[in-house]
Short mmCIF file of C-alpha atoms and ligand atoms in Angstrom, two decimals:
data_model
loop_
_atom_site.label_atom_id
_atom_site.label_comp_id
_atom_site.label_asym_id
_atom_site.label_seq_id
_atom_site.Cartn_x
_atom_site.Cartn_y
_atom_site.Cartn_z
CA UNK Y 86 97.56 -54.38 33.69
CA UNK Y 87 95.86 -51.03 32.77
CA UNK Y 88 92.74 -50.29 35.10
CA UNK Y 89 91.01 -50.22 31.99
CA UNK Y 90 91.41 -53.35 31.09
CA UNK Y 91 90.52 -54.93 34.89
CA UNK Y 92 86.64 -54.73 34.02
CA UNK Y 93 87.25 -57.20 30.49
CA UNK Y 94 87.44 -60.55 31.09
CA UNK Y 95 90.12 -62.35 29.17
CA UNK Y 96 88.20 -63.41 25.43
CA UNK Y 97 84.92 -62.49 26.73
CA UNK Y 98 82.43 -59.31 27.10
CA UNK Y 99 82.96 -57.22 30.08
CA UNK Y 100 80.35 -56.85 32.80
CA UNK Y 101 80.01 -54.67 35.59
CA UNK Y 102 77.84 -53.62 38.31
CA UNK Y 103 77.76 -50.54 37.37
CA UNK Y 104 78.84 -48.34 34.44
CA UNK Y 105 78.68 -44.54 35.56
CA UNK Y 106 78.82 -42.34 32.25
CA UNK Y 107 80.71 -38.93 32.68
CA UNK Y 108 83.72 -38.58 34.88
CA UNK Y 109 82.83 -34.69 36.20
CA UNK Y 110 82.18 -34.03 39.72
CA UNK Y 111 79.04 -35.98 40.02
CA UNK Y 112 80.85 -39.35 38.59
CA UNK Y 113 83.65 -38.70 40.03
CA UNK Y 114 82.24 -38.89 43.69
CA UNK Y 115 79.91 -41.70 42.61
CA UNK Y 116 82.73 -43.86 41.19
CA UNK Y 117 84.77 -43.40 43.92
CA UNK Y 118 81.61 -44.03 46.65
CA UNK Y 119 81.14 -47.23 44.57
CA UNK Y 120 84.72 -48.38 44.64
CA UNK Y 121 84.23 -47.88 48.73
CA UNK Y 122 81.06 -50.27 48.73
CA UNK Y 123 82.59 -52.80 46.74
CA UNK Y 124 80.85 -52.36 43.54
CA UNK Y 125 83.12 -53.59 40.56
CA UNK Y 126 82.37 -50.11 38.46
CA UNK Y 127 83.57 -48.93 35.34
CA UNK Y 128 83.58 -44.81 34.87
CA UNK Y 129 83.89 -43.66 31.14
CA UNK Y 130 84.30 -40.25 30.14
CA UNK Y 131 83.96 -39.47 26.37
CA UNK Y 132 86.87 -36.68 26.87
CA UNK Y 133 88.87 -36.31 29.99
CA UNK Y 134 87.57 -36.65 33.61
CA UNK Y 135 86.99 -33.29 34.70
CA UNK Y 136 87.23 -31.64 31.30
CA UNK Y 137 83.74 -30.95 31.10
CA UNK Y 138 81.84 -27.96 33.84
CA UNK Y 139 83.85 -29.69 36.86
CA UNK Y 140 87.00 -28.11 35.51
CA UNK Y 141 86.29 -25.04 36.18
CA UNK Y 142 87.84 -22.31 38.66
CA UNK Y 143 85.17 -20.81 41.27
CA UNK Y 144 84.50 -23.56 44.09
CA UNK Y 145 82.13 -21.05 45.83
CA UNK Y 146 80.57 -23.29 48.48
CA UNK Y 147 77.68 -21.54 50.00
CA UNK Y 148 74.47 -22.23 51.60
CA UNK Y 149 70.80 -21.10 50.53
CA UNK Y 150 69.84 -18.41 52.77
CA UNK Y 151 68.55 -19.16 56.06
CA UNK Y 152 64.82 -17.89 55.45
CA UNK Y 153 61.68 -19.94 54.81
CA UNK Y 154 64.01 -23.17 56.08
CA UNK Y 155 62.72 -26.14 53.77
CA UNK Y 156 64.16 -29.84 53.38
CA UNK Y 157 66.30 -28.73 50.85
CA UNK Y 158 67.97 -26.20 52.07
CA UNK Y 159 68.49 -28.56 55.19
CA UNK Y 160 69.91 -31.40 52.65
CA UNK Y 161 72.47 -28.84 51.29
CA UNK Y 162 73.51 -27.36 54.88
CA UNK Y 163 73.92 -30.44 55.65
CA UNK Y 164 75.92 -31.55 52.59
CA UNK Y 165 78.44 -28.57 53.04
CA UNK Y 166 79.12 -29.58 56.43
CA UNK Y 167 79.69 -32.61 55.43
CA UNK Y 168 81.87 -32.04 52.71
CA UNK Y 169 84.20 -30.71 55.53
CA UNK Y 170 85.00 -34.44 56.74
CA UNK Y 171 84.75 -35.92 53.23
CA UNK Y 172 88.10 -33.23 52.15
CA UNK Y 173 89.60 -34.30 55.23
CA UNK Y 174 89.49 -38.07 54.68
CA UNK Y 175 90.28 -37.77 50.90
CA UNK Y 176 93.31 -35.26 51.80
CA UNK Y 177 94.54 -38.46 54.27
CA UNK Y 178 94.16 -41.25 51.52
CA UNK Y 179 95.87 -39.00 48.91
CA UNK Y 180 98.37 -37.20 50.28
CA UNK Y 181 96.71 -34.47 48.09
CA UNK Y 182 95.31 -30.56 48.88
CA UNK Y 183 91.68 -29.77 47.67
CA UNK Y 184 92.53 -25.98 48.32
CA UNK Y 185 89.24 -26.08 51.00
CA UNK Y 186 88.89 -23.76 53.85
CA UNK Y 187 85.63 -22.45 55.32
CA UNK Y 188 86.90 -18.74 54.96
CA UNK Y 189 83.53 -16.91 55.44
CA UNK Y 190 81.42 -14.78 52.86
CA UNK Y 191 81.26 -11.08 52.92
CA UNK Y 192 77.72 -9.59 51.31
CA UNK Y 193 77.93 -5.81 51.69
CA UNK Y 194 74.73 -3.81 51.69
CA UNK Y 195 74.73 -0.67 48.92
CA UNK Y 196 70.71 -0.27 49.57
CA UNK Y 197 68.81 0.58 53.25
CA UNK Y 198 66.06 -1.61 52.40
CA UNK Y 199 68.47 -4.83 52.32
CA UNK Y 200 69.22 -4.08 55.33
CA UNK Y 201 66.14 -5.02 57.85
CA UNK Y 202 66.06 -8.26 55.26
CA UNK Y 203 69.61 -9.05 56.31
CA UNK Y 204 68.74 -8.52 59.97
CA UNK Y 205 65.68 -10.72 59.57
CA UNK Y 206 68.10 -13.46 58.16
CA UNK Y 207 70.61 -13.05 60.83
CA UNK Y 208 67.74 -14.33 63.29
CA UNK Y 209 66.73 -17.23 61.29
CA UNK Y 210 70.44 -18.42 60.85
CA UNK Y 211 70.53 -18.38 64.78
CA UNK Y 212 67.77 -21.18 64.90
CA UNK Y 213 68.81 -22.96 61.11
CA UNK Y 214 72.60 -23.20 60.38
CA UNK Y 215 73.35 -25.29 63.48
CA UNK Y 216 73.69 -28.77 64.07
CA UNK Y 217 74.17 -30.91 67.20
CA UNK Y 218 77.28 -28.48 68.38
CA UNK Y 219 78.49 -26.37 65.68
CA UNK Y 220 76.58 -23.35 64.51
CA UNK Y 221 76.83 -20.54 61.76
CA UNK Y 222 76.14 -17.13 61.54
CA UNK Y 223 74.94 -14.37 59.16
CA UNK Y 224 75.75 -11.82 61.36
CA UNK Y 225 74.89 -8.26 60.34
CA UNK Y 226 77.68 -5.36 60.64
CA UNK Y 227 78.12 -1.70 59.40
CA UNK Y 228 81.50 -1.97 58.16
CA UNK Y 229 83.86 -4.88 57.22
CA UNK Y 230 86.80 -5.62 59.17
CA UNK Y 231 89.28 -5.65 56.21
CA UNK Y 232 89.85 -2.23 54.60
CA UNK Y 233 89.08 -2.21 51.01
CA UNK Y 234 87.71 -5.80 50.63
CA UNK Y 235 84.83 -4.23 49.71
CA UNK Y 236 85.15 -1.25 48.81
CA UNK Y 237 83.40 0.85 51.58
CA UNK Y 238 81.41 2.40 48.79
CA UNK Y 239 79.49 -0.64 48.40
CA UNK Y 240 78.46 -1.24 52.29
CA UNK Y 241 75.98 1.94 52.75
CA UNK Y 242 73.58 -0.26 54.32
CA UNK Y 243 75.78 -2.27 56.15
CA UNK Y 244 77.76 -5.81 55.44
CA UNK Y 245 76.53 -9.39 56.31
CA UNK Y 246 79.43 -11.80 57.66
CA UNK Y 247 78.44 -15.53 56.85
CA UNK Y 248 80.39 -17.90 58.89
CA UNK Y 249 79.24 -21.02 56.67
CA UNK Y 250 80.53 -20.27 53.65
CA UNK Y 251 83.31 -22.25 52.13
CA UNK Y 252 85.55 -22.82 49.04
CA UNK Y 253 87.53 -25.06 47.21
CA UNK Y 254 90.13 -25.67 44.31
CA UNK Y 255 87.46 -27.22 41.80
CA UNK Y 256 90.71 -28.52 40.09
CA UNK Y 257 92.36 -29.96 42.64
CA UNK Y 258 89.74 -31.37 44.45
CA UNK Y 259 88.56 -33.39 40.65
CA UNK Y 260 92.30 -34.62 41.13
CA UNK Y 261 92.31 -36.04 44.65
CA UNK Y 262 89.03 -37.90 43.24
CA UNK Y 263 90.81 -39.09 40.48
CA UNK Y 264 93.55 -39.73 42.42
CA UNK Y 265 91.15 -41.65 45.26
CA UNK Y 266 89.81 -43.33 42.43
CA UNK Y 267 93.03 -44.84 41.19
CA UNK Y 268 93.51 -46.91 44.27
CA UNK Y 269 89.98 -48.63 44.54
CA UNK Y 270 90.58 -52.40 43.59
CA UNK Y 271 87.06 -52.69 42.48
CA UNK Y 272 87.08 -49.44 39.58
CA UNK Y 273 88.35 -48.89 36.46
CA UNK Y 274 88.54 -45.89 34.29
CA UNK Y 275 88.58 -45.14 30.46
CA UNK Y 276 88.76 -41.80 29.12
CA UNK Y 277 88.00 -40.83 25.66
CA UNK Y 278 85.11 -43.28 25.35
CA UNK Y 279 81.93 -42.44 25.44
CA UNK Y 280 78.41 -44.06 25.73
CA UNK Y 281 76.58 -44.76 22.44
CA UNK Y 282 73.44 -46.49 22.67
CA UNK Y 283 71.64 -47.96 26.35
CA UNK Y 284 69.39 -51.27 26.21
CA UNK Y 285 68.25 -51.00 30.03
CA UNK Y 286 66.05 -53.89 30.18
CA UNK Y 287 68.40 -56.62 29.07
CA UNK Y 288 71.43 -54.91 30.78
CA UNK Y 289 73.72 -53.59 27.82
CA UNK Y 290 75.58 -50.68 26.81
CA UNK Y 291 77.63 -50.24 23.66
CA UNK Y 292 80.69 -48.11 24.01
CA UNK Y 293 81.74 -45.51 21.35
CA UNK Y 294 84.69 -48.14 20.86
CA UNK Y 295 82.31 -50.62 19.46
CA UNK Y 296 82.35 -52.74 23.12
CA UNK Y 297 79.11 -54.26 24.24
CA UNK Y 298 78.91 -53.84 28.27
CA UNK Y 299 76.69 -55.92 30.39
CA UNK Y 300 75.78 -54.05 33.08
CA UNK Y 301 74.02 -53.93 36.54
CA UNK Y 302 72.84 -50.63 36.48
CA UNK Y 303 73.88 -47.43 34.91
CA UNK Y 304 74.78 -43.83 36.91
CA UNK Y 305 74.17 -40.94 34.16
CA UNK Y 306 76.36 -38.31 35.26
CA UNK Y 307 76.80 -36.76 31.75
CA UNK Y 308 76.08 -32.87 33.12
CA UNK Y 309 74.24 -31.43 30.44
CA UNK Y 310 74.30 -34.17 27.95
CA UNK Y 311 72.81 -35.88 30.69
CA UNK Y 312 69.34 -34.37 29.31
CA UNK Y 313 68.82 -35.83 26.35
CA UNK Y 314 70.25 -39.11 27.24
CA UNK Y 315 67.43 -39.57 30.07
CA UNK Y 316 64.87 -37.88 27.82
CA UNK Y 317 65.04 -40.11 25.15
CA UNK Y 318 62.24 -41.95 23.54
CA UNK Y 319 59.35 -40.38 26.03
CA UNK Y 320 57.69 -37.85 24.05
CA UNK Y 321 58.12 -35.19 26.05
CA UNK Y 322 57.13 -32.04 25.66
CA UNK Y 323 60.17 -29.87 27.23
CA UNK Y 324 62.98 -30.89 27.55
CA UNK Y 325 64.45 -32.07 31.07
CA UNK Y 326 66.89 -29.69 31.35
CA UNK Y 327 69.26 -27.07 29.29
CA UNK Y 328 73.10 -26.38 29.41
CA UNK Y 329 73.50 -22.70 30.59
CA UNK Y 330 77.19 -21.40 29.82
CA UNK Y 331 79.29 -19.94 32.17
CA UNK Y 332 82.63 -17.47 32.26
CA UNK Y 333 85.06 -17.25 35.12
CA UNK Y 334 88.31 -16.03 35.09
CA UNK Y 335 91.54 -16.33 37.53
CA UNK Y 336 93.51 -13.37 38.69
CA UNK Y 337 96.99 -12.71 40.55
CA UNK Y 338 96.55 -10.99 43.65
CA UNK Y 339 98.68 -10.65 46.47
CA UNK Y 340 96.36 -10.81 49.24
CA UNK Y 341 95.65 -13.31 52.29
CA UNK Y 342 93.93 -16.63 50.87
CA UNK Y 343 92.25 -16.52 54.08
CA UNK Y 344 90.25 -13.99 53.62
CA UNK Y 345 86.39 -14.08 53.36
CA UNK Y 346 85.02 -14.69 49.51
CA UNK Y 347 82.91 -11.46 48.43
CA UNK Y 348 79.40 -11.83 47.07
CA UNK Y 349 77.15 -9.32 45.23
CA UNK Y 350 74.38 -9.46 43.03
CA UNK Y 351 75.80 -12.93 41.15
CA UNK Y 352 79.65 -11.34 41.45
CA UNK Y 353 81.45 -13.81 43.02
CA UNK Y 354 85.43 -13.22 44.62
CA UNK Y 355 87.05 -16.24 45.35
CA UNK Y 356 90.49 -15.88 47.03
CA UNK Y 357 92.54 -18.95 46.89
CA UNK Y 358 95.35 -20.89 48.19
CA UNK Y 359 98.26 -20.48 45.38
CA UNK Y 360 97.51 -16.74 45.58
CA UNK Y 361 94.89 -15.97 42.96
CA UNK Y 362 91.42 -15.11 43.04
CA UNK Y 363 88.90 -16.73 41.04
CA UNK Y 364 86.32 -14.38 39.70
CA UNK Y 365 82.66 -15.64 38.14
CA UNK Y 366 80.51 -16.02 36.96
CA UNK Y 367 78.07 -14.81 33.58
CA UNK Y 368 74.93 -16.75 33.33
CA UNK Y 369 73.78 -17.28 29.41
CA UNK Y 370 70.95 -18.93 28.27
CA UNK Y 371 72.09 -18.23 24.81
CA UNK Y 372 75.31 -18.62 22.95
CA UNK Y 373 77.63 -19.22 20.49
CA UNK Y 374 80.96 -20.59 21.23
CA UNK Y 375 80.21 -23.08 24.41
CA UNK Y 376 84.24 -22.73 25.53
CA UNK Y 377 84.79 -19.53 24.12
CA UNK Y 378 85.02 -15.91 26.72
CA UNK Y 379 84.17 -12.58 25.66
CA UNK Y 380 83.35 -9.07 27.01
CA UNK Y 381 80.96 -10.53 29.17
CA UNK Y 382 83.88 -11.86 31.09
CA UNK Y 383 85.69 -8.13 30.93
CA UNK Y 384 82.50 -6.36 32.18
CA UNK Y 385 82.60 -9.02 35.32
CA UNK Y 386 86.26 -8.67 35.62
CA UNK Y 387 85.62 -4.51 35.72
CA UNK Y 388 82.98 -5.35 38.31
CA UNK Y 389 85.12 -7.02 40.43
CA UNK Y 390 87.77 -4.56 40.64
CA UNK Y 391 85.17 -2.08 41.58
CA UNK Y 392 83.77 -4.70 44.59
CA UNK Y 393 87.80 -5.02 45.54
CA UNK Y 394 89.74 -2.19 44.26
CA UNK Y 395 92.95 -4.44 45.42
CA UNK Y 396 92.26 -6.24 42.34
CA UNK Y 397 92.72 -3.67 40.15
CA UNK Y 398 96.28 -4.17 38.78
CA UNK Y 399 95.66 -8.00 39.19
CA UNK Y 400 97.12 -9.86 36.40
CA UNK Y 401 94.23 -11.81 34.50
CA UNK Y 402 95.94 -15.29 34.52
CA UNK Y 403 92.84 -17.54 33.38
CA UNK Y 404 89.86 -16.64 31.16
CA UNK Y 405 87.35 -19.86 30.90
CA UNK Y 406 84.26 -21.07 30.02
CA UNK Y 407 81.65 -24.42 30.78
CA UNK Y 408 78.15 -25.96 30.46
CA UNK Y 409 76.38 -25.94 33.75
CA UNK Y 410 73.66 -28.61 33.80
CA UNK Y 411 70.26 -26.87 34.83
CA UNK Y 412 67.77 -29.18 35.10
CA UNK Y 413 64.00 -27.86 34.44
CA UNK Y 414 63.09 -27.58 37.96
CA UNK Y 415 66.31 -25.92 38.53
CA UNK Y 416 67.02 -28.55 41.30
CA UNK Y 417 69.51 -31.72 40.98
CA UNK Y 418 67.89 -34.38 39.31
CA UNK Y 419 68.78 -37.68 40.81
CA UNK Y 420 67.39 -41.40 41.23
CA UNK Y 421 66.02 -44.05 39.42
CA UNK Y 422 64.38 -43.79 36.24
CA UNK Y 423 60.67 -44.79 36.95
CA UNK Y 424 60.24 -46.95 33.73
CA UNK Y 425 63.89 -48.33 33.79
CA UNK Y 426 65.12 -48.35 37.08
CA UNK Y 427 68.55 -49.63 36.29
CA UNK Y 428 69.20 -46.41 35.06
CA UNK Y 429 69.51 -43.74 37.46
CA UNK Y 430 70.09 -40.08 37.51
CA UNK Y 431 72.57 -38.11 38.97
CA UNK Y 432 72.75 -34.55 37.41
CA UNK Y 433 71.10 -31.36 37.39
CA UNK Y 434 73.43 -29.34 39.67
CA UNK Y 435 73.54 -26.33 37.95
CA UNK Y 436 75.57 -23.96 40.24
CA UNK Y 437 75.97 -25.67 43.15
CA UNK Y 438 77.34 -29.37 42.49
CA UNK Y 439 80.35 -29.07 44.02
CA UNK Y 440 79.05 -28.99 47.75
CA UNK Y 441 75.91 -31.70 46.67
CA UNK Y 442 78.29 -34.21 44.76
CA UNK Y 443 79.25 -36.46 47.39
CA UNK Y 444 75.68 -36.13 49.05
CA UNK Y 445 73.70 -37.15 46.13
CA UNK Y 446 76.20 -39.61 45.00
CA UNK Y 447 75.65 -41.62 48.23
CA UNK Y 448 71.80 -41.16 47.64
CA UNK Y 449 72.41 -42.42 43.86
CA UNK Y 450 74.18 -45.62 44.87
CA UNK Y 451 71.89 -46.40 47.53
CA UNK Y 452 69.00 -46.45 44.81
CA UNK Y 453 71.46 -48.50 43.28
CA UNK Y 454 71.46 -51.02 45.81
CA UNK Y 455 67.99 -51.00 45.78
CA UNK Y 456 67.76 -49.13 49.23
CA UNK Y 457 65.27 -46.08 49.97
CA UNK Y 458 67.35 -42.78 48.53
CA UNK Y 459 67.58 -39.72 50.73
CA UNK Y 460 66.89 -36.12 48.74
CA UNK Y 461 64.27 -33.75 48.67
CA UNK Y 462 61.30 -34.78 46.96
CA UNK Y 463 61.71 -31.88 44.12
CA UNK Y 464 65.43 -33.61 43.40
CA UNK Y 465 63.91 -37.26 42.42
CA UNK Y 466 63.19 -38.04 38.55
CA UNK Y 467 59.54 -38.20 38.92
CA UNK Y 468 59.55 -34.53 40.27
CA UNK Y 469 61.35 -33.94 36.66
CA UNK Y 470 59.33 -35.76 34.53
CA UNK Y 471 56.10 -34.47 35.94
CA UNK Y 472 57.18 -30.81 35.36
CA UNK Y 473 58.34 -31.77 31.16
CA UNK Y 474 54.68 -32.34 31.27
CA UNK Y 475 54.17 -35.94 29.43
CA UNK Y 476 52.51 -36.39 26.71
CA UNK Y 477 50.94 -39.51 27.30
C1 LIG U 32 81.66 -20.49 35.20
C2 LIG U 32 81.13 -21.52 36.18
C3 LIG U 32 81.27 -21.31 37.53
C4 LIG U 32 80.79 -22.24 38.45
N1 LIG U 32 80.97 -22.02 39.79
C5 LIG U 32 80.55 -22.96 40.68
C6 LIG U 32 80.80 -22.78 42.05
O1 LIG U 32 81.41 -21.78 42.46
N2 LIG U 32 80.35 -23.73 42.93
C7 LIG U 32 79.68 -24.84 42.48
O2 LIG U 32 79.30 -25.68 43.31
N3 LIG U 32 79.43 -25.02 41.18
C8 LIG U 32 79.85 -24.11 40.26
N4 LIG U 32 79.59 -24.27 38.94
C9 LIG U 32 78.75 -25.39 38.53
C10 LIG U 32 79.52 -26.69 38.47
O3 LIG U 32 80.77 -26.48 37.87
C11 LIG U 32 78.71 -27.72 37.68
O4 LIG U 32 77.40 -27.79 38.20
C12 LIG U 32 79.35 -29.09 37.80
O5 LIG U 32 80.69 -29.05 37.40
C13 LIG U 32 78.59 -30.12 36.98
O6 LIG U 32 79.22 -31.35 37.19
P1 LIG U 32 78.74 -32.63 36.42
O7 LIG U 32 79.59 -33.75 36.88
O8 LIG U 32 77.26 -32.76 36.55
O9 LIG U 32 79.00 -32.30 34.86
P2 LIG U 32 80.37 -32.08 34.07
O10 LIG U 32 81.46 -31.57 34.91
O11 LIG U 32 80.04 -31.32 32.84
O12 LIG U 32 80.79 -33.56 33.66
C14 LIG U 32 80.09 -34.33 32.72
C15 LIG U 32 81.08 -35.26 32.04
O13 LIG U 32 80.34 -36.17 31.23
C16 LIG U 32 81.05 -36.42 30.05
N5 LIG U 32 80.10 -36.91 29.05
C17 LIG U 32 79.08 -36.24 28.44
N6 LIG U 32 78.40 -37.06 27.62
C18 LIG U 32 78.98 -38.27 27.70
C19 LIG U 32 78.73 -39.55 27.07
N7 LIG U 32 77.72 -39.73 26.20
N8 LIG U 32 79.53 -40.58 27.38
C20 LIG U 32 80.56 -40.43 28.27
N9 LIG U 32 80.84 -39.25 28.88
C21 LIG U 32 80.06 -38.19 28.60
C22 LIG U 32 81.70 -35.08 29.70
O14 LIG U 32 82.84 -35.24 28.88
C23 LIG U 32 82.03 -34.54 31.10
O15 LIG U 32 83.38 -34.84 31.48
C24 LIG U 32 80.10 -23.38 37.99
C25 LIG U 32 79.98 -23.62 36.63
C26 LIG U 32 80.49 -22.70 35.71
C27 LIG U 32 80.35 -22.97 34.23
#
C-alpha cells in the first residue's frame, strides 16, 4: 500500500489527527515529531517536500550574539545545542549524513571601533553560551590561525573565533527527515497536493484533489504562503508577514571542510563536507523572478572571493534562489490560533529555521496536545496579531 493511501479508509473520508500543510523544514520536523508521539498525521506538500526555502544550500547555524541575553536568545542557544543530539539520533535511524559539524565561525574585524564591542561580547559569552558542562566562546584574537581564510586585509581590528557556531547540508538533512519520516507507522505523505479551503470549527479540509479531510487539528507550515493562509478573513490591517527572496550559490573549493565558516557584514562562507562552499546570501524585499539569480548573486560571489581569496578560481557549481518566510515581528510565529485553536502556527523563521525547526516543532505539537507550549512570548500568534494591528 502507498503511505498515501494509509490515512483513507477503504470507501470512506479520511481523518486524521493532524494534517500539517507544507513539507519544508518546519513540517518536516513536525511530521516526523508527530509520527514519534503517535499521532496518525498526514503531511501534504503542494510541490515537493523540501522544494520550497528548505532546499536551499547555506545551513549557517549560528547563535544571536551573546549581549543583552533575553529568553530568546536562550530558546535558540538552546535549540542549536540541541540540534546536536537530534542529527545524531536521526543519522542512527537513517543510516543517513546531515553534513553537520560544529566547525566554528570566524568574524574578522576591518574597523578599531568593533573591536572593544567584540571584547565586550567575549565577556558576556563567558557567563551566556554555557550550559550545565559545555560552554562556548567568542574569543577575541588579532590574527586568524589559517592563512588566507580571511584575507588578513580584512582583520585590522582583530578576528572573533566563535566556538558555537555550526552548519549543516540543508539538503541532506530535509532527506534524512524525509527519510525518518518514511518509517513512522503512524504518517503518511502526499506530494503535489495542496490545501484549498480550511473549515476549523467543524474539523475539515478540502485538498486541491477535491478530498474532504476530517481533521484533529491542522500544523500550517506553508513558509511564506503561510501568511495569508493564517491571515485570512480578520481584517487586518498589515499583513502577518512577507516572503523576502534570497540568492546563494555553491562553489568548488579544495579546502578542509573543517574549517571555521566566515562571517561579515551578511557575507556568509560555508565550507562543506563534499568539498564545496556554500556562499549567501542577498536579502530583497522586492523582486521579480522569485527562483530566478542575477548580479546580485555575482556581486556576493566577488565579495566572497575578496573575504577568501582561496576562492577565487572556485568553480561556481550552484546559483539558487528561495522565499524566506519573515513574519512581521521578524520572530517565528508559532502556536495556536486564538479564535481557532485547532489551527496552529508554525512559521515565520526567516533566516534562521534550520537550527529552531525541531525546537518549535515540539512546542507546536505540544499546543497540539493541548499542553502549555514553550517559546518566547514575541514567537506566539497573539504577539503577531497584536503587532498587524486589528481592526476590530
Ligand atoms: C538564500 C537563503 C539562504 C538561507 N540560509 C539559511 C541558513 O544559513 N540558515 C538557516 O537556518 N536558514 C537559512 N535560510 C532560511 C531558511 O531556508 C527558511 O527559513 C526555511 O527554509 C523556511 O522553512 P519553512 O518550512 O518555513 O518553509 P519552506 O521551506 O518554504 O516550506 C514551505 C512548504 O510549504 C509548501 N506549501 C505552500 N503552500 C502550500 C499549500 N497551500 N498547501 C500545501 N503545501 C504548501 C511549499 O511547497 C513548501 O514546500 C535561508 C534562506 C534563503 C532563501
Amino acid at each position: 500500500m502507498d503511505s498515501a493511501d494509509r490515512a483513507k479508509p477503504p470507501g470512506g473520508q479520511s481523518s486524521v489527527d493532524l494534517l500539517v500543510v507544507g513539507g519544508g523544514i518546519m513540517g518536516l520536523w513536525a511530521t516526523l515529531k508527530a509520527g514519534r508521539r503517535g499521532l496518525k498525521t498526514l503531511l501534504i506538500d503542494e510541490r515537493s517536500l523540501a522544494g520550497g526555502a528548505s532546499g536551499g544550500l547555506l545551513g549557517a547555524l549560528m547563535s544571536h550574539t551573546p549581549d543583552k541575553w533575553n529568553e530568546k536568545k536562550q530558546f535558540q542557544f538552546d535549540a542549536l545545542l540541541q540540534l546536536e543530539d537530534e542529527v545524531v539520533r536521526l543519522e542512527a535511524e537513517t543510516g543517513l549524513a546531515a553534513g553537520y559539524r560544529r566547525c566554528g565561525r570566524l568574524i574578522p574585524l576591518p574597523k578599531d571601533h568593533l573591536r572593544p564591542i567584540a571584547l565586550r561580547y567575549e565577556l558576556d559569552a563567558k557567563d551566556r553560551w554555557r550550559q550545565t558542562s559545555r560552554s562556548f566562546e567568542w574569543a577575541v584574537g588579532d590574527a586568524g590561525d589559517i592563512a588566507g581564510w580571511p584575507d588578513a586585509g580584512f582583520t585590522k581590528a582583530g578576528i572573533v573565533h566563535d566556538t558555537f557556531a555550526a552548519r549543516v547540508s540543508p539538503r541532506r538533512l530535509a532527506a534524512m527527515l524525509v527519510s525518518a519520516i518514511g518509517r513512522a507507522a503512524s504518517v503518511s505523505v502526499r506530494e503535489d497536493i495542496g490545501l484549498e479551503k480550511l473549515d476549523p470549527v467543524a474539523g475539515f479540509a478540502e485538498l486541491t484533489d477535491g478530498e474532504r479531510l476530517s481533521f484533529g487539528h491542522v500544523i500550517v507550515a506553508a513558509g511564506h504562503r503561510s501568511f495569508p493562509l493564517l491571515g485570512a478573513g480578520r481584517g487586518l490591517e498589515k499583513p502577518l508577514g512577507q516572503p523576502v527572496k534570497g540568492q546563494a550559490a555553491l562553489i568548488k573549493a579544495d579546502i578542509d571542510p573543517d574549517w571555521p565558516l566566515l562571517y561579515l557584514d551578511g557575507l556568509y562562507i560555508v565550507p562543506h563536507d563534499d568539498g564545496t562552499v556554500a556562499i549567501g546570501s542577498t536579502s530583497e524585499n522586492s523582486f521579480g523572478d522569485p527562483l530566478s539569480t542575477d548580479e546580485q548573486l555575482d556581486a556576493l560571489i566577488a565579495s566572497a572571493r575578496q573575504l577568501a581569496p582561496v576562492l577565487a578560481d572556485g568553480l561556481v557549481v550552484k546559483r539558487w534562489a528561495g522565499l524566506r518566510p519573515k513574519a512581521i515581528g521578524r520572530d517565528p510565529m508559532i502556536g495556536p490560533d486564538p479564535e481557532k485553536p485547532r489551527i496552529v502556527a508554525l512559521t515565520g523563521g526567516f533566516k534562521v529555521s534550520f537550527g529552531l525547526a525541531h525546537k518549535l516543532a515540539d512546542a507546536a505539537l505540544d499546543a497540539v496536545e493541548g499542553r502549555a507550549f514553550a517559546v518566547p512570548e514575541s514567537f506566539r500568534f497573539e504577539s503577531h496579531l497584536d503587532l498587524c494591528s486589528r481592526k476590530t
